Amino acid sequence: MFQRDGDYDSDDSTKRRSCTRCKDEETVQDHLVLDPLQKWRKYKKVPWKFFVQVSLLVLTTAQVVAVVNRDASYIRSRTITFEEYFLPAGATGPDLTTVDDYMAALQDIGARVQEFPETSVDYYELLPVNGTSGAPTLLLTVTRYNDSISSLVHPESVKFDSTEITSNFWVFPSNITSGTPFDAKSQAELQREFFLMSSLKVSFRLKGVPVVDGERSCLLWDVSIQLYGDTTFFTPTLTTNTMPCSVGEWVTNVVSAVGGLSVSVFILAIVNVFLVFKAIAVNMKVWHLIFCRVFGLH
């Protein structure tokens, strides 16, 4: 395969060097120095590994773009819908400023989350927070300052402890305040809880199975409503995170979205692995020849 100085043809009485017989074969130096296109020009050696890897890059990029473009517009539109549907009235009207505003907002969010799967035009399922059937479906995250004041009378006269403590409460939409710091407390006690609160967030997960551009899709939506926090203060905000999922016989992955591209990528990936191992074997032979030359071995 490679031309090597000192190799002789035993059948030739003149002992011609094998490089004369194989003058068109790739030399060790060229193998190490030339790039695939230079090898093609000099030896007409087709750079299959180069072409395969470029094809993999192009097809994988096209695959990702196809999937993203298919779901991106749907995700954007549904995110806007979620903002309009799940956020309490204070998000689009006056800010939430009173204890009653926040308590009403919590109850409103619980009611909307509970009814959404039953009223949406697309199929949606509200998933339990720990994946167990019958478990609570909402996560209430409360972060409060570790302060020991027992009254809101002259709080400025008490040294304030700004250490934050975060607590998670798993609740049902039908009774969103049950077992939380907002459960069955007097107005004064609720006011104190909100006074010491630095963040209040409601999270839940939805599984949606829409039809997008004629293809059955499946998306997990992690929805988070920040009712109060250092960045939102009295204006609620909603954020979402989506990821592909499977539900029963409906499975969403890249193959179902762009099957032809996926098959091509799969085949090219197998070919690429074969070519990589072949290249490794060839390089081992090259370095073996170099080793023999350096140490004068045969």
Short mmCIF file of C-alpha atoms in Angstrom, two decimals:
data_model
loop_
_atom_site.label_atom_id
_atom_site.label_comp_id
_atom_site.label_asym_id
_atom_site.label_seq_id
_atom_site.Cartn_x
_atom_site.Cartn_y
_atom_site.Cartn_z
CA MET A 1 0.00 0.00 0.00
CA PHE A 2 2.80 2.41 0.91
CA GLN A 3 6.08 2.96 -0.87
CA ARG A 4 9.08 2.26 1.36
CA ASP A 5 12.77 2.77 0.64
CA GLY A 6 14.88 -0.40 0.85
CA ASP A 7 12.17 -2.79 -0.29
CA TYR A 8 13.35 -5.12 -3.10
CA ASP A 9 11.65 -7.49 -5.48
CA SER A 10 13.36 -10.87 -5.00
CA ASP A 11 12.21 -12.09 -8.40
CA ASP A 12 13.93 -9.30 -10.21
CA SER A 13 17.57 -10.12 -11.00
CA THR A 14 18.45 -6.44 -11.02
CA LYS A 15 16.85 -6.07 -7.61
CA ARG A 16 14.86 -3.03 -8.62
CA ARG A 17 13.44 -1.08 -5.76
CA SER A 18 9.76 -1.65 -5.18
CA CYS A 19 9.16 2.11 -5.41
CA THR A 20 9.91 1.85 -9.13
CA ARG A 21 7.23 -0.81 -9.48
CA CYS A 22 4.77 1.11 -7.29
CA LYS A 23 5.54 4.68 -8.27
CA ASP A 24 1.83 5.59 -8.14
CA GLU A 25 1.30 4.33 -4.60
CA GLU A 26 0.94 6.77 -1.69
CA THR A 27 4.14 7.39 0.23
CA VAL A 28 4.33 7.50 3.99
CA GLN A 29 5.27 11.16 3.92
CA ASP A 30 2.34 12.08 1.68
CA HIS A 31 -0.02 10.08 3.86
CA LEU A 32 1.01 12.14 6.88
CA VAL A 33 1.33 15.55 5.20
CA LEU A 34 -1.25 15.82 2.41
CA ASP A 35 -4.88 16.68 3.03
CA PRO A 36 -7.71 14.62 1.42
CA LEU A 37 -8.04 16.90 -1.63
CA GLN A 38 -4.30 16.90 -2.27
CA LYS A 39 -4.29 13.10 -2.09
CA TRP A 40 -7.12 13.06 -4.62
CA ARG A 41 -5.18 15.29 -7.05
CA LYS A 42 -1.95 13.33 -6.72
CA TYR A 43 -3.12 9.73 -6.30
CA LYS A 44 -6.78 9.87 -7.39
CA LYS A 45 -7.62 8.57 -3.93
CA VAL A 46 -11.28 9.36 -3.21
CA PRO A 47 -11.60 11.01 0.25
CA TRP A 48 -14.60 8.95 1.31
CA LYS A 49 -14.24 9.77 5.01
CA PHE A 50 -14.21 13.49 4.23
CA PHE A 51 -17.34 13.26 2.04
CA VAL A 52 -19.18 11.12 4.58
CA GLN A 53 -18.41 13.47 7.46
CA VAL A 54 -19.44 16.55 5.46
CA SER A 55 -22.67 14.77 4.46
CA LEU A 56 -23.31 13.87 8.09
CA LEU A 57 -22.86 17.50 9.10
CA VAL A 58 -25.23 18.77 6.39
CA LEU A 59 -27.93 16.13 6.97
CA THR A 60 -27.81 16.42 10.76
CA THR A 61 -28.15 20.20 10.50
CA ALA A 62 -31.08 19.81 8.10
CA GLN A 63 -32.64 17.28 10.46
CA VAL A 64 -32.44 19.61 13.45
CA VAL A 65 -33.74 22.59 11.43
CA ALA A 66 -36.68 20.53 10.14
CA VAL A 67 -37.73 19.45 13.63
CA VAL A 68 -37.22 22.90 15.16
CA ASN A 69 -39.13 24.64 12.38
CA ARG A 70 -41.96 22.15 12.70
CA ASP A 71 -42.52 22.73 16.41
CA ALA A 72 -41.10 26.23 16.95
CA SER A 73 -44.11 28.21 15.75
CA TYR A 74 -46.47 25.94 17.67
CA ILE A 75 -44.41 26.31 20.86
CA ARG A 76 -44.32 30.10 20.52
CA SER A 77 -48.06 30.35 20.00
CA ARG A 78 -48.86 28.00 22.89
CA THR A 79 -46.52 29.91 25.21
CA ILE A 80 -48.47 33.09 24.49
CA THR A 81 -51.71 31.17 25.09
CA PHE A 82 -50.39 29.87 28.42
CA GLU A 83 -49.47 33.40 29.50
CA GLU A 84 -52.96 34.65 28.70
CA TYR A 85 -54.68 31.65 30.27
CA PHE A 86 -52.71 30.81 33.41
CA LEU A 87 -51.50 34.19 34.61
CA PRO A 88 -53.86 35.88 37.07
CA ALA A 89 -55.60 39.11 36.18
CA GLY A 90 -52.84 41.14 37.81
CA ALA A 91 -50.45 40.17 35.03
CA THR A 92 -52.39 42.14 32.42
CA GLY A 93 -54.10 44.67 34.66
CA PRO A 94 -53.05 46.34 37.92
CA ASP A 95 -50.15 44.71 39.79
CA LEU A 96 -50.83 42.38 42.70
CA THR A 97 -50.38 44.51 45.81
CA THR A 98 -52.52 43.14 48.64
CA VAL A 99 -52.74 39.87 50.54
CA ASP A 100 -56.18 39.29 49.08
CA ASP A 101 -54.78 39.81 45.56
CA TYR A 102 -52.20 37.07 46.05
CA MET A 103 -54.58 34.63 47.72
CA ALA A 104 -57.09 35.14 44.91
CA ALA A 105 -54.29 34.70 42.35
CA LEU A 106 -53.23 31.37 43.90
CA GLN A 107 -56.79 30.05 43.89
CA ASP A 108 -57.29 31.27 40.30
CA ILE A 109 -54.13 29.52 39.09
CA GLY A 110 -55.17 26.27 40.79
CA ALA A 111 -58.61 26.38 39.17
CA ARG A 112 -57.23 27.17 35.71
CA VAL A 113 -54.61 24.41 35.86
CA GLN A 114 -57.22 21.88 36.93
CA GLU A 115 -59.67 22.73 34.16
CA PHE A 116 -57.18 23.25 31.33
CA PRO A 117 -56.83 19.56 30.25
CA GLU A 118 -60.62 19.28 30.15
CA THR A 119 -61.20 22.44 28.08
CA SER A 120 -58.20 22.70 25.72
CA VAL A 121 -58.74 22.03 22.02
CA ASP A 122 -55.49 20.01 22.02
CA TYR A 123 -54.92 16.91 24.12
CA TYR A 124 -53.18 17.82 27.39
CA GLU A 125 -52.51 15.81 30.50
CA LEU A 126 -51.55 17.29 33.89
CA LEU A 127 -48.72 15.14 35.23
CA PRO A 128 -48.04 14.46 38.92
CA VAL A 129 -44.92 16.18 40.22
CA ASN A 130 -43.18 12.96 41.24
CA GLY A 131 -44.43 10.76 38.40
CA THR A 132 -46.70 8.70 40.68
CA SER A 133 -50.34 8.33 39.73
CA GLY A 134 -52.65 10.13 42.14
CA ALA A 135 -49.86 12.33 43.51
CA PRO A 136 -50.15 16.14 43.72
CA THR A 137 -49.74 17.93 40.41
CA LEU A 138 -48.57 21.40 41.53
CA LEU A 139 -45.33 22.47 43.17
CA LEU A 140 -45.47 25.59 45.31
CA THR A 141 -42.01 26.99 46.05
CA VAL A 142 -41.80 29.59 48.80
CA THR A 143 -38.60 31.41 49.68
CA ARG A 144 -38.72 33.55 52.82
CA TYR A 145 -36.32 35.42 55.02
CA ASN A 146 -35.32 33.70 58.24
CA ASP A 147 -36.63 36.48 60.42
CA SER A 148 -38.03 36.06 63.93
CA ILE A 149 -40.29 39.08 64.23
CA SER A 150 -43.65 38.19 65.67
CA SER A 151 -45.46 41.35 64.74
CA LEU A 152 -45.53 43.91 61.95
CA VAL A 153 -45.76 46.71 64.50
CA HIS A 154 -42.61 48.84 64.13
CA PRO A 155 -40.64 46.18 62.18
CA GLU A 156 -37.92 48.76 61.55
CA SER A 157 -36.93 48.53 65.21
CA VAL A 158 -36.10 44.80 64.92
CA LYS A 159 -32.79 43.56 63.52
CA PHE A 160 -33.58 41.88 60.22
CA ASP A 161 -32.19 38.41 59.35
CA SER A 162 -31.82 38.30 55.56
CA THR A 163 -30.92 34.60 55.41
CA GLU A 164 -33.24 32.90 52.91
CA ILE A 165 -34.98 29.56 53.41
CA THR A 166 -36.67 27.79 50.49
CA SER A 167 -39.51 25.33 51.06
CA ASN A 168 -41.33 23.17 48.51
CA PHE A 169 -44.97 22.17 48.90
CA TRP A 170 -46.65 19.57 46.67
CA VAL A 171 -50.33 20.43 46.36
CA PHE A 172 -53.44 19.67 44.34
CA PRO A 173 -54.98 22.37 42.10
CA SER A 174 -58.32 22.05 43.84
CA ASN A 175 -56.76 23.11 47.15
CA ILE A 176 -53.59 24.93 46.26
CA THR A 177 -52.94 26.41 49.71
CA SER A 178 -53.44 23.21 51.71
CA GLY A 179 -50.44 22.44 53.90
CA THR A 180 -48.64 25.62 52.86
CA PRO A 181 -47.82 28.76 54.89
CA PHE A 182 -51.02 30.30 53.45
CA ASP A 183 -53.38 27.62 54.78
CA ALA A 184 -56.19 28.79 57.09
CA LYS A 185 -54.39 31.75 58.60
CA SER A 186 -55.70 35.06 59.80
CA GLN A 187 -55.20 38.20 57.78
CA ALA A 188 -52.42 39.35 60.13
CA GLU A 189 -50.60 36.00 59.87
CA LEU A 190 -50.90 35.99 56.09
CA GLN A 191 -49.63 39.56 55.97
CA ARG A 192 -46.58 38.54 57.99
CA GLU A 193 -45.90 35.60 55.64
CA PHE A 194 -45.96 37.90 52.63
CA PHE A 195 -43.87 40.50 54.45
CA LEU A 196 -41.10 37.92 54.99
CA MET A 197 -41.45 36.31 51.55
CA SER A 198 -38.78 36.92 48.91
CA SER A 199 -40.13 34.58 46.22
CA LEU A 200 -43.32 32.70 45.41
CA LYS A 201 -43.51 30.33 42.47
CA VAL A 202 -46.05 27.80 41.17
CA SER A 203 -44.81 25.03 38.85
CA PHE A 204 -46.53 22.21 36.99
CA ARG A 205 -45.94 19.88 34.04
CA LEU A 206 -48.22 19.28 31.07
CA LYS A 207 -47.98 16.59 28.42
CA GLY A 208 -49.41 17.73 25.11
CA VAL A 209 -50.11 15.60 22.04
CA PRO A 210 -50.92 18.05 19.23
CA VAL A 211 -50.93 17.56 15.47
CA VAL A 212 -48.32 19.87 13.91
CA ASP A 213 -48.15 20.12 10.10
CA GLY A 214 -49.89 16.78 9.71
CA GLU A 215 -47.56 14.97 12.12
CA ARG A 216 -48.51 13.65 15.54
CA SER A 217 -46.23 15.31 18.09
CA CYS A 218 -45.70 15.03 21.82
CA LEU A 219 -44.26 17.75 24.02
CA LEU A 220 -43.63 18.05 27.73
CA TRP A 221 -44.25 21.54 29.07
CA ASP A 222 -42.63 22.59 32.33
CA VAL A 223 -44.58 25.71 33.26
CA SER A 224 -43.45 28.05 36.01
CA ILE A 225 -45.42 31.04 37.28
CA GLN A 226 -43.43 33.50 39.35
CA LEU A 227 -45.99 35.33 41.48
CA TYR A 228 -43.43 37.29 43.42
CA GLY A 229 -39.66 37.66 43.29
CA ASP A 230 -36.77 40.07 43.16
CA THR A 231 -37.06 40.40 39.39
CA THR A 232 -40.85 40.43 39.09
CA PHE A 233 -41.91 42.11 42.33
CA PHE A 234 -45.68 42.54 42.08
CA THR A 235 -46.09 41.52 38.42
CA PRO A 236 -46.51 37.77 37.79
CA THR A 237 -44.51 36.20 34.96
CA LEU A 238 -44.70 32.83 33.21
CA THR A 239 -41.84 30.80 31.73
CA THR A 240 -41.94 27.48 29.89
CA ASN A 241 -39.48 24.77 28.98
CA THR A 242 -40.37 22.17 26.35
CA MET A 243 -38.92 18.79 25.47
CA PRO A 244 -40.00 15.85 23.26
CA CYS A 245 -41.81 12.96 24.91
CA SER A 246 -43.78 9.78 24.21
CA VAL A 247 -47.33 8.94 25.17
CA GLY A 248 -48.77 5.48 24.64
CA GLU A 249 -48.56 4.56 20.97
CA TRP A 250 -47.79 8.12 19.99
CA VAL A 251 -44.04 8.54 19.98
CA THR A 252 -42.28 11.73 19.02
CA ASN A 253 -38.66 11.69 18.03
CA VAL A 254 -36.54 12.88 15.17
CA VAL A 255 -37.20 9.75 13.10
CA SER A 256 -40.98 10.26 13.04
CA ALA A 257 -40.59 13.92 12.07
CA VAL A 258 -38.08 13.57 9.26
CA GLY A 259 -37.80 9.87 8.56
CA GLY A 260 -35.85 10.09 5.31
CA LEU A 261 -33.18 12.32 6.79
CA SER A 262 -32.92 10.15 9.87
CA VAL A 263 -32.40 6.96 7.88
CA SER A 264 -29.73 8.68 5.79
CA VAL A 265 -27.95 9.95 8.89
CA PHE A 266 -28.10 6.50 10.46
CA ILE A 267 -26.60 4.79 7.40
CA LEU A 268 -23.89 7.43 7.01
CA ALA A 269 -23.04 7.15 10.70
CA ILE A 270 -22.44 3.40 10.30
CA VAL A 271 -20.31 3.99 7.20
CA ASN A 272 -18.38 6.69 9.04
CA VAL A 273 -17.61 4.32 11.92
CA PHE A 274 -16.31 1.75 9.43
CA LEU A 275 -14.12 4.35 7.72
CA VAL A 276 -12.77 5.59 11.05
CA PHE A 277 -11.70 2.09 12.06
CA LYS A 278 -10.17 1.58 8.62
CA ALA A 279 -8.24 4.85 8.97
CA ILE A 280 -7.01 3.75 12.40
CA ALA A 281 -5.75 0.46 10.94
CA VAL A 282 -3.96 2.27 8.09
CA ASN A 283 -2.38 4.76 10.49
CA MET A 284 -1.13 1.90 12.65
CA LYS A 285 0.62 0.46 9.58
CA VAL A 286 2.13 3.84 8.76
CA TRP A 287 3.50 4.32 12.23
CA HIS A 288 4.79 0.76 12.18
CA LEU A 289 6.79 1.56 9.02
CA ILE A 290 8.14 4.73 10.62
CA PHE A 291 9.11 2.82 13.75
CA CYS A 292 10.93 0.22 11.67
CA ARG A 293 12.84 2.87 9.74
CA VAL A 294 13.88 4.77 12.86
CA PHE A 295 15.16 1.69 14.68
CA GLY A 296 16.42 -0.18 11.61
CA LEU A 297 14.03 -3.09 12.00
CA HIS A 298 12.71 -5.26 9.14
#
